[in-house]
Each structure stands twice: as structure tokens, then as C-alpha cells.
């Protein structure tokens, strides 16, 4: 009995201890939960504030079939004018110089070439923006919530440009960015142009991307370099889907505190009513089928020094004011053209994220992706083929590049690859 009684006392004590522990756990988890809720609601209000800063009051909005909302924002209300350097900026509605022609804004040019004549953005199917407005892809709360920090949404996570000359290339590096690029350096450059084949490469994981672009770089790549970039990209993290989208990027401090994609921060001054940065490009090339490409020209206006961008033959999109930059306020020291992907190295293996069409350059036209009519603007403001290009890839067994030259395509290259394969682990 005693023993049994003793046991029962022990038992009761034990039971009391359990209750105490249980209560302590309950309190602890409650504290955790309420702390979590607090940070979640703080995050939500932070997101709301950030959205308000990003999305300007619209004159009209257009629902795109791809799920985007396009806001038509009055040209004088655009994000650029939030920039401290651009508070009293007098907007320029046309460049004073164009390296290809005397620019006449009243002249409606025929689109040349059957390929580009059908090139459009998906949202055009549901309307156009009125005069004196610019189309801006509206940022949604979910876009910001996908980013680790709302503040860094629209900014690069990986803060390095392709570095062709570096020995410590990211070969086999797990979280590595991989490139297949052509480049020129060693001169002063005042612009660049290329016609880029448009594809929809598959992305294995949502934290990866695949893009095809060119970089206009000023300053030492190891230091505080400046960069202006444009092309197409597939980036689930940035856009919440796998569409191929037109994009731009700029930085004046090696991707640290300045710059962003598209109009996701203040900087780029847009004047064009028809093209939305970050908007889906349509249609897309098919393997062994119809091929589509986009031309992008970026040049420095000798008067005022702003860097202008043109999409296709007719769309002068706008400019990056010279005052945003240090090195590029003078000239560029390097131009790079090509593809970049993120290989997240899931399970220590190369992922199957594609570059270009997902096929190797040796397959050629309508199978591999290309850049053609690659040109630079030289120090006499002439748009011309570069004297020669070098190329660079980290792992040519995963993504490769082959360049060439002919009468029709000038300086060109095929590039890309499938990522993970028998030869790319
Ligand atoms: C993007 O494509 C991948 C497969 O390539 C798929 O797993 C993923 O769900 C897609 N993401 C979106 C947002 O559609």
C-alpha cells in the first residue's frame, strides 16, 4: 500500500510537473505565435507602403491575358521623378542624336522585316495607353512577398556581372550563375545594339532564372562599376510566372544600393506609350518552327550625355539620365552580349534550367538561339560591327557559344544549352 501510495504521490508530482511543462510550452508557443503574427502584420503594412511607393496613380488600367495589370501613368508622375537627382529634371521627349538616322518623332516608319512586324506585347490584345501616359506593369503584394525583403524586390541578389577574365570562375559552384557571352573591351564605347532571338527556356526551380541580354559596363568589374542592361528574361521569382519578358537593369555601384529591374526604382525616364518594361513578349520562337527576334539599341546622346534605349525599329523607350552614373557619365569600357542562368545546384547536381532555346549552338538556326547584327557605337558616334569579339563560358558542356560573321547577319553567335545532361552533371 505504502509503496503503492508512494508511487501515487510520485505519480501526482510527476503529473504536476507535466502540467507545468505543458503550460510553459503553451506559453512559449503562444509567445512565438504572437511574435510571428506581429512580424507578419508588420511585414504586410511594410508591403502596403512599398506598393504605394511603386504603383503610381493610373489614368487607365488594362488587364493583360497573362495576368498582369498595366497601369497607364501620366508621364510626369512616373517613378523616375522620385529620384533625388531628378527632382527638377526637365524631361526630354526625344533624343538630340540617333546613331542610325535623323530621328523624326512625327514620321511613322514602316516596320521592316516580317519577323518584327508581328512582335508585340501580350497586353496589347486588351487595349492601349492614352497619349502622354506610359504603361507600367503593376507590382502586386504577392510579388513583394515572394522576395526575401520588399526593399530588395526588383534588385539583383547576385552582385556580379559576367567576368570573362577572372580565373575564379564559378565552375561547379553550387549557387552559381553561369554565362555564355561574347564581349569587347579596351576601347571607349558609346552604345551597343543586337537583335536577339526570343525563346521561352524552362526553369527547373523558382529561385532560378534564364536571360538573354547585353551589358554596357563602365569602370572596373571588381570595383564600383556602372552597368546598363536590356534583353529578355524568364524569372519566376521576379514576375510570378514563366513568361518571357522584356527587361532592363541599371546600377551605378556594382548592384549594391542603386538601380533595379525595369521601373521598380526611380532612375529610367520612360517616354514611350506602347511598350511596358517587364511586359511579356509575344510571340515566341518554336524549335524547328517560326523564329522571332527583338532588336535593342542603347546609345549615349552626345548632347546631355543621357543613355537612350530603343526597342524594335520604332519604339524609343526613354533614357537613363547621365546624372545617375559615375563611369558611364563618360563612356563604357566593356560591352557583353549573351545568356545567363542561375544553376541552384539542387542536390549538388546541375539543374535542367535552359539557356536560350535549351539547345547547343552547333544545332544552328531555328534550333539554337542567336544574337545577330551585333554592333557598338564607337567614339565617333558611329554604329558599327566591333573589330572582333571574344567569348566566355564557365562550363561549355552545360551552356556554350559559337560566333561567326556573314553578310546578312554581320557579327553573330549562337549560344545556349540544356543545363543538366549526360555531359553536364
Ligand atoms: C514554371 O515552370 C516550372 C517547370 O518548368 C513549374 O514547376 C512551375 O510551377 C512554373 N511556375 C509558375 C509560376 O508557373
XYZ file of C-alpha atoms and ligand atoms in Angstrom:
439
model
C 0.000 0.000 0.000
C 2.671 2.381 1.166
C 4.686 1.606 -1.793
C 1.706 1.995 -3.941
C 0.815 5.232 -2.088
C 4.355 6.455 -2.533
C 4.057 5.750 -6.132
C 0.841 7.586 -6.378
C 2.354 10.641 -4.687
C 5.254 10.441 -7.079
C 2.755 9.966 -9.825
C 0.833 13.061 -8.820
C 4.005 15.077 -8.517
C 5.083 13.855 -11.913
C 1.690 14.726 -13.265
C 2.035 18.246 -11.762
C 5.418 18.644 -13.422
C 3.901 17.591 -16.744
C 1.161 20.183 -16.371
C 3.752 22.824 -15.596
C 5.819 21.822 -18.598
C 2.721 21.769 -20.763
C 1.735 25.228 -19.560
C 5.255 26.516 -20.128
C 5.211 25.081 -23.652
C 1.796 26.598 -24.277
C 3.004 29.998 -23.111
C 6.170 29.677 -25.156
C 4.388 28.716 -28.353
C 1.839 31.462 -27.739
C 4.678 33.956 -27.441
C 6.230 32.588 -30.621
C 2.908 32.743 -32.420
C 2.095 36.255 -31.371
C 5.629 37.346 -32.236
C 5.183 35.674 -35.615
C 1.818 37.339 -36.138
C 3.236 40.675 -35.198
C 6.090 40.416 -37.682
C 3.674 39.163 -40.341
C 1.357 42.117 -39.872
C 4.343 44.463 -39.737
C 5.532 42.851 -42.976
C 2.084 43.323 -44.531
C 1.958 47.017 -43.715
C 5.529 47.361 -44.952
C 4.457 45.713 -48.222
C 1.469 48.073 -48.479
C 3.707 51.129 -48.027
C 6.176 49.823 -50.602
C 3.381 49.103 -53.103
C 2.098 52.626 -52.685
C 5.552 53.965 -53.493
C 5.951 51.690 -56.551
C 2.491 51.909 -58.108
C 1.716 55.422 -59.285
C -1.852 56.685 -59.746
C -3.094 55.494 -63.127
C -5.191 57.310 -65.734
C -6.373 53.946 -67.053
C -5.558 50.295 -66.464
C -5.511 47.350 -68.803
C -5.829 43.675 -67.838
C -3.397 41.545 -69.801
C -4.251 37.926 -70.714
C -1.072 36.864 -68.866
C -2.476 38.112 -65.537
C -0.604 41.432 -65.480
C -2.288 44.732 -64.832
C -0.833 47.529 -66.912
C -1.246 50.990 -65.380
C -1.207 53.933 -67.790
C 0.542 56.569 -65.696
C 0.934 60.191 -66.724
C 4.462 60.676 -68.000
C 5.193 63.326 -65.356
C 4.075 61.007 -62.492
C 6.471 58.175 -63.295
C 8.827 56.642 -60.680
C 11.924 58.382 -62.136
C 10.925 61.683 -60.613
C 11.145 60.306 -57.063
C 14.912 60.192 -57.523
C 16.746 62.906 -55.546
C 18.902 63.730 -58.614
C 15.831 64.089 -60.835
C 13.582 66.316 -58.732
C 13.978 69.270 -61.107
C 14.713 67.194 -64.165
C 13.284 68.606 -67.391
C 12.002 65.553 -69.252
C 13.360 65.072 -72.773
C 10.732 63.792 -75.179
C 13.263 62.876 -77.883
C 16.985 62.289 -78.221
C 19.011 65.003 -79.937
C 21.007 62.355 -81.760
C 20.326 58.880 -83.151
C 23.209 56.742 -84.438
C 21.089 55.204 -87.222
C 19.087 58.071 -88.623
C 17.895 61.587 -88.131
C 15.231 60.967 -85.557
C 11.873 62.425 -86.517
C 9.168 61.782 -83.996
C 6.383 62.733 -86.417
C 7.412 60.239 -89.013
C 5.683 56.886 -88.701
C 8.097 54.334 -90.053
C 7.017 51.098 -91.638
C 8.235 48.201 -89.542
C 10.824 46.485 -91.654
C 11.031 42.725 -91.758
C 8.217 40.218 -91.373
C 9.558 38.979 -88.041
C 9.449 42.174 -86.084
C 6.189 43.314 -87.669
C 4.270 40.775 -85.622
C 6.268 41.380 -82.466
C 4.165 42.840 -79.704
C 3.445 42.645 -76.015
C 0.687 40.434 -74.735
C -1.283 43.214 -73.028
C -1.806 44.970 -76.410
C -4.582 42.437 -77.038
C -6.742 44.256 -74.472
C -6.051 47.920 -75.137
C -3.543 50.750 -75.413
C -2.456 53.570 -73.160
C -3.619 57.132 -73.973
C -1.253 59.892 -75.099
C 1.099 61.389 -72.519
C 0.971 58.263 -70.388
C 3.407 55.387 -70.079
C 2.448 51.732 -69.476
C 3.780 50.364 -66.173
C 3.421 46.754 -65.048
C 1.676 46.950 -61.684
C 3.507 45.343 -58.755
C 1.308 43.107 -56.597
C 1.584 42.298 -52.910
C 2.415 38.703 -53.768
C 5.397 39.902 -55.859
C 6.868 41.600 -52.797
C 6.019 38.681 -50.502
C 7.964 36.348 -52.820
C 11.073 38.450 -52.273
C 13.064 37.929 -49.077
C 12.804 41.627 -48.410
C 10.308 44.008 -50.002
C 13.064 46.598 -50.155
C 15.251 44.404 -52.335
C 12.423 43.354 -54.678
C 13.475 44.181 -58.217
C 17.175 44.161 -57.352
C 19.803 41.571 -58.130
C 20.653 39.067 -55.424
C 23.902 38.088 -57.075
C 26.025 41.187 -57.297
C 28.483 40.373 -60.057
C 28.499 40.893 -63.796
C 29.931 38.182 -66.049
C 33.706 38.381 -65.546
C 35.375 36.819 -68.564
C 38.921 37.371 -67.357
C 38.606 36.137 -63.822
C 40.326 32.848 -63.013
C 37.991 32.126 -60.116
C 35.096 31.390 -62.428
C 32.152 29.707 -60.797
C 32.769 26.334 -62.330
C 30.808 23.736 -60.385
C 29.888 26.275 -57.742
C 26.525 25.209 -56.252
C 24.666 28.536 -56.228
C 26.475 29.704 -59.322
C 25.410 31.973 -62.112
C 26.543 30.657 -65.469
C 27.095 32.552 -68.666
C 27.727 32.146 -72.360
C 28.761 35.568 -73.597
C 30.609 37.452 -76.303
C 32.351 40.697 -75.360
C 34.537 43.608 -76.396
C 36.721 45.725 -74.141
C 39.692 48.057 -74.266
C 38.040 50.989 -76.058
C 35.576 53.694 -75.196
C 32.056 52.691 -76.193
C 29.023 54.929 -76.572
C 26.367 52.324 -77.197
C 25.528 48.850 -78.402
C 22.952 47.065 -80.491
C 21.857 43.488 -81.103
C 18.967 41.523 -82.499
C 18.119 38.772 -80.045
C 16.221 35.574 -80.851
C 13.292 35.150 -78.426
C 12.639 31.823 -76.682
C 10.966 30.519 -73.561
C 13.614 28.468 -71.723
C 12.413 26.080 -68.988
C 13.330 26.930 -65.428
C 13.704 23.973 -63.059
C 13.317 25.839 -59.767
C 11.500 29.056 -58.993
C 14.640 30.627 -57.472
C 16.470 30.278 -60.792
C 16.204 32.366 -63.957
C 17.335 32.395 -67.553
C 18.037 35.570 -69.502
C 19.489 36.844 -72.760
C 20.718 40.419 -72.739
C 23.577 42.799 -73.229
C 25.546 44.680 -70.621
C 27.022 48.141 -71.129
C 29.694 48.375 -68.444
C 31.794 51.236 -67.135
C 34.526 51.074 -64.509
C 36.495 48.173 -63.050
C 34.400 44.989 -62.689
C 35.986 44.291 -59.309
C 35.033 47.750 -58.026
C 32.209 50.221 -58.153
C 31.276 49.587 -61.768
C 28.254 51.020 -63.594
C 26.000 48.906 -65.786
C 23.086 49.390 -68.183
C 21.396 46.187 -69.300
C 18.498 45.107 -71.518
C 17.094 41.938 -73.031
C 14.547 39.251 -72.278
C 14.256 37.064 -69.194
C 12.249 34.270 -67.590
C 12.250 34.819 -63.835
C 9.531 33.206 -61.670
C 10.811 34.994 -58.558
C 10.532 38.428 -60.130
C 7.266 38.034 -62.084
C 5.462 35.046 -60.536
C 5.293 33.152 -63.833
C 7.413 31.557 -66.541
C 6.733 34.080 -69.309
C 9.463 35.591 -71.474
C 9.596 39.287 -70.630
C 11.344 42.403 -71.874
C 13.553 43.865 -69.162
C 16.147 46.490 -68.328
C 18.530 46.896 -65.410
C 20.886 49.600 -64.257
C 23.301 50.198 -61.385
C 25.908 52.821 -60.608
C 27.546 50.967 -57.698
C 28.072 47.332 -58.624
C 24.466 46.292 -57.798
C 24.791 47.459 -54.176
C 22.468 50.347 -53.255
C 21.477 51.757 -56.646
C 19.454 50.504 -59.571
C 16.884 47.830 -60.302
C 14.944 45.980 -62.953
C 12.556 47.935 -65.160
C 10.767 50.786 -63.357
C 10.971 49.113 -59.934
C 13.002 52.020 -58.597
C 13.466 55.577 -59.746
C 16.036 56.192 -62.484
C 14.925 55.336 -66.010
C 12.801 58.041 -67.638
C 10.231 56.491 -69.983
C 8.624 58.455 -72.803
C 7.060 55.599 -74.780
C 3.304 54.919 -74.627
C 3.331 51.441 -76.175
C 5.920 49.252 -74.501
C 5.842 48.167 -70.857
C 9.159 47.234 -69.270
C 8.694 43.815 -67.674
C 5.787 43.043 -70.040
C 5.530 39.626 -71.726
C 6.902 39.378 -75.251
C 4.766 37.682 -77.833
C 5.099 35.532 -79.941
C 7.951 33.156 -79.025
C 10.140 31.123 -81.377
C 9.438 27.419 -81.788
C 12.004 24.638 -82.236
C 12.170 23.873 -85.948
C 9.374 26.468 -86.404
C 8.851 30.233 -86.817
C 11.627 32.404 -85.431
C 11.114 35.753 -83.727
C 13.660 38.255 -82.545
C 13.834 41.676 -80.913
C 16.266 44.486 -81.648
C 17.578 46.601 -78.833
C 19.743 49.669 -79.326
C 21.205 51.674 -76.457
C 23.255 54.770 -77.192
C 24.641 57.804 -75.457
C 23.288 61.125 -76.648
C 26.413 63.273 -77.181
C 24.337 66.285 -76.139
C 23.465 65.935 -72.449
C 25.023 62.502 -72.163
C 21.837 60.542 -71.416
C 21.754 56.861 -72.369
C 18.752 56.196 -74.669
C 17.072 52.898 -75.413
C 15.170 51.819 -78.494
C 13.142 48.616 -78.828
C 12.492 47.337 -82.363
C 12.604 49.875 -85.159
C 10.160 52.427 -83.814
C 9.951 52.348 -80.089
C 12.272 54.834 -78.441
C 11.503 53.856 -74.864
C 13.286 56.563 -72.928
C 16.617 57.180 -71.226
C 18.831 56.768 -68.207
C 19.895 60.288 -67.212
C 23.648 60.748 -67.236
C 23.473 62.089 -63.661
C 22.687 58.564 -62.366
C 26.193 57.384 -63.233
C 29.864 57.917 -62.497
C 31.899 55.989 -65.112
C 29.021 55.838 -67.607
C 28.591 59.593 -67.369
C 31.691 59.490 -69.575
C 31.680 56.252 -71.601
C 31.518 52.473 -71.373
C 34.671 50.381 -71.171
C 33.181 46.989 -71.974
C 30.153 45.519 -73.756
C 28.918 41.972 -73.198
C 26.192 40.085 -75.104
C 24.782 36.681 -74.225
C 22.949 34.427 -71.815
C 22.966 33.938 -68.071
C 21.222 31.352 -65.916
C 21.176 30.517 -62.243
C 22.092 26.941 -61.508
C 20.975 26.484 -57.915
C 22.778 23.139 -57.803
C 19.853 21.338 -56.185
C 21.081 18.098 -54.528
C 24.609 19.017 -55.542
C 23.694 18.376 -59.171
C 23.384 20.743 -62.082
C 19.746 21.698 -62.702
C 17.987 21.405 -66.053
C 17.355 25.142 -66.358
C 17.816 26.022 -70.012
C 19.689 28.876 -71.637
C 18.466 30.320 -74.953
C 16.369 27.665 -76.679
C 17.738 24.927 -74.434
C 19.805 23.624 -77.353
C 23.519 23.855 -78.071
C 24.853 26.360 -80.639
C 26.021 23.657 -83.039
C 22.365 22.901 -83.935
C 22.114 26.270 -85.706
C 19.147 28.296 -86.989
C 15.608 27.580 -85.713
C 17.050 25.233 -83.084
C 19.671 27.167 -81.151
C 19.121 30.768 -80.004
C 21.125 33.590 -81.587
C 22.277 37.196 -81.284
C 22.783 38.781 -84.733
C 23.938 42.123 -86.127
C 25.958 42.802 -83.014
C 27.184 46.382 -83.113
C 28.829 49.014 -80.957
C 28.738 52.821 -81.052
C 32.347 53.975 -81.306
C 33.997 57.200 -80.116
C 32.955 58.952 -83.353
C 29.323 58.016 -82.621
C 29.216 55.533 -85.465
C 27.170 52.386 -85.076
C 29.331 49.604 -86.491
C 30.402 45.992 -86.084
C 33.072 45.532 -83.425
C 36.590 44.814 -84.707
C 36.409 41.402 -83.111
C 34.680 39.715 -80.211
C 35.937 37.346 -77.556
C 33.753 34.772 -75.902
C 33.468 33.200 -72.482
C 31.615 30.316 -70.829
C 32.171 28.760 -67.411
C 31.069 25.252 -68.380
C 30.747 24.777 -72.123
C 29.452 21.250 -71.518
C 26.330 22.868 -69.961
C 25.959 26.087 -71.982
C 28.101 27.061 -74.967
C 28.615 29.772 -77.590
C 29.812 29.783 -81.208
C 30.346 33.055 -83.044
C 30.539 33.868 -86.723
C 30.352 36.579 -89.342
C 28.490 36.883 -92.637
C 26.963 39.451 -94.967
C 23.388 39.171 -93.769
C 23.889 38.769 -90.036
C 27.137 40.695 -89.578
C 28.714 39.661 -86.303
C 26.561 36.974 -84.709
C 26.642 33.998 -82.382
C 24.571 31.014 -81.389
C 24.509 30.245 -77.684
C 22.734 28.241 -75.003
C 22.223 24.718 -73.811
C 20.035 22.374 -71.778
C 21.785 22.577 -68.418
C 21.841 19.173 -66.783
C 22.570 16.317 -69.198
C 24.866 13.310 -69.505
C 27.749 15.696 -70.069
C 26.673 18.305 -67.544
C 26.169 16.921 -64.056
C 7.369 27.344 -64.027
O 7.760 26.151 -64.664
C 8.118 25.079 -63.799
C 8.557 23.904 -64.634
O 9.472 24.265 -65.611
C 6.941 24.707 -62.926
O 7.333 23.712 -61.998
C 6.455 25.940 -62.179
O 5.296 25.626 -61.470
C 6.182 27.092 -63.114
N 5.924 28.278 -62.325
C 4.860 29.044 -62.493
C 4.734 30.196 -61.553
O 4.036 28.843 -63.372
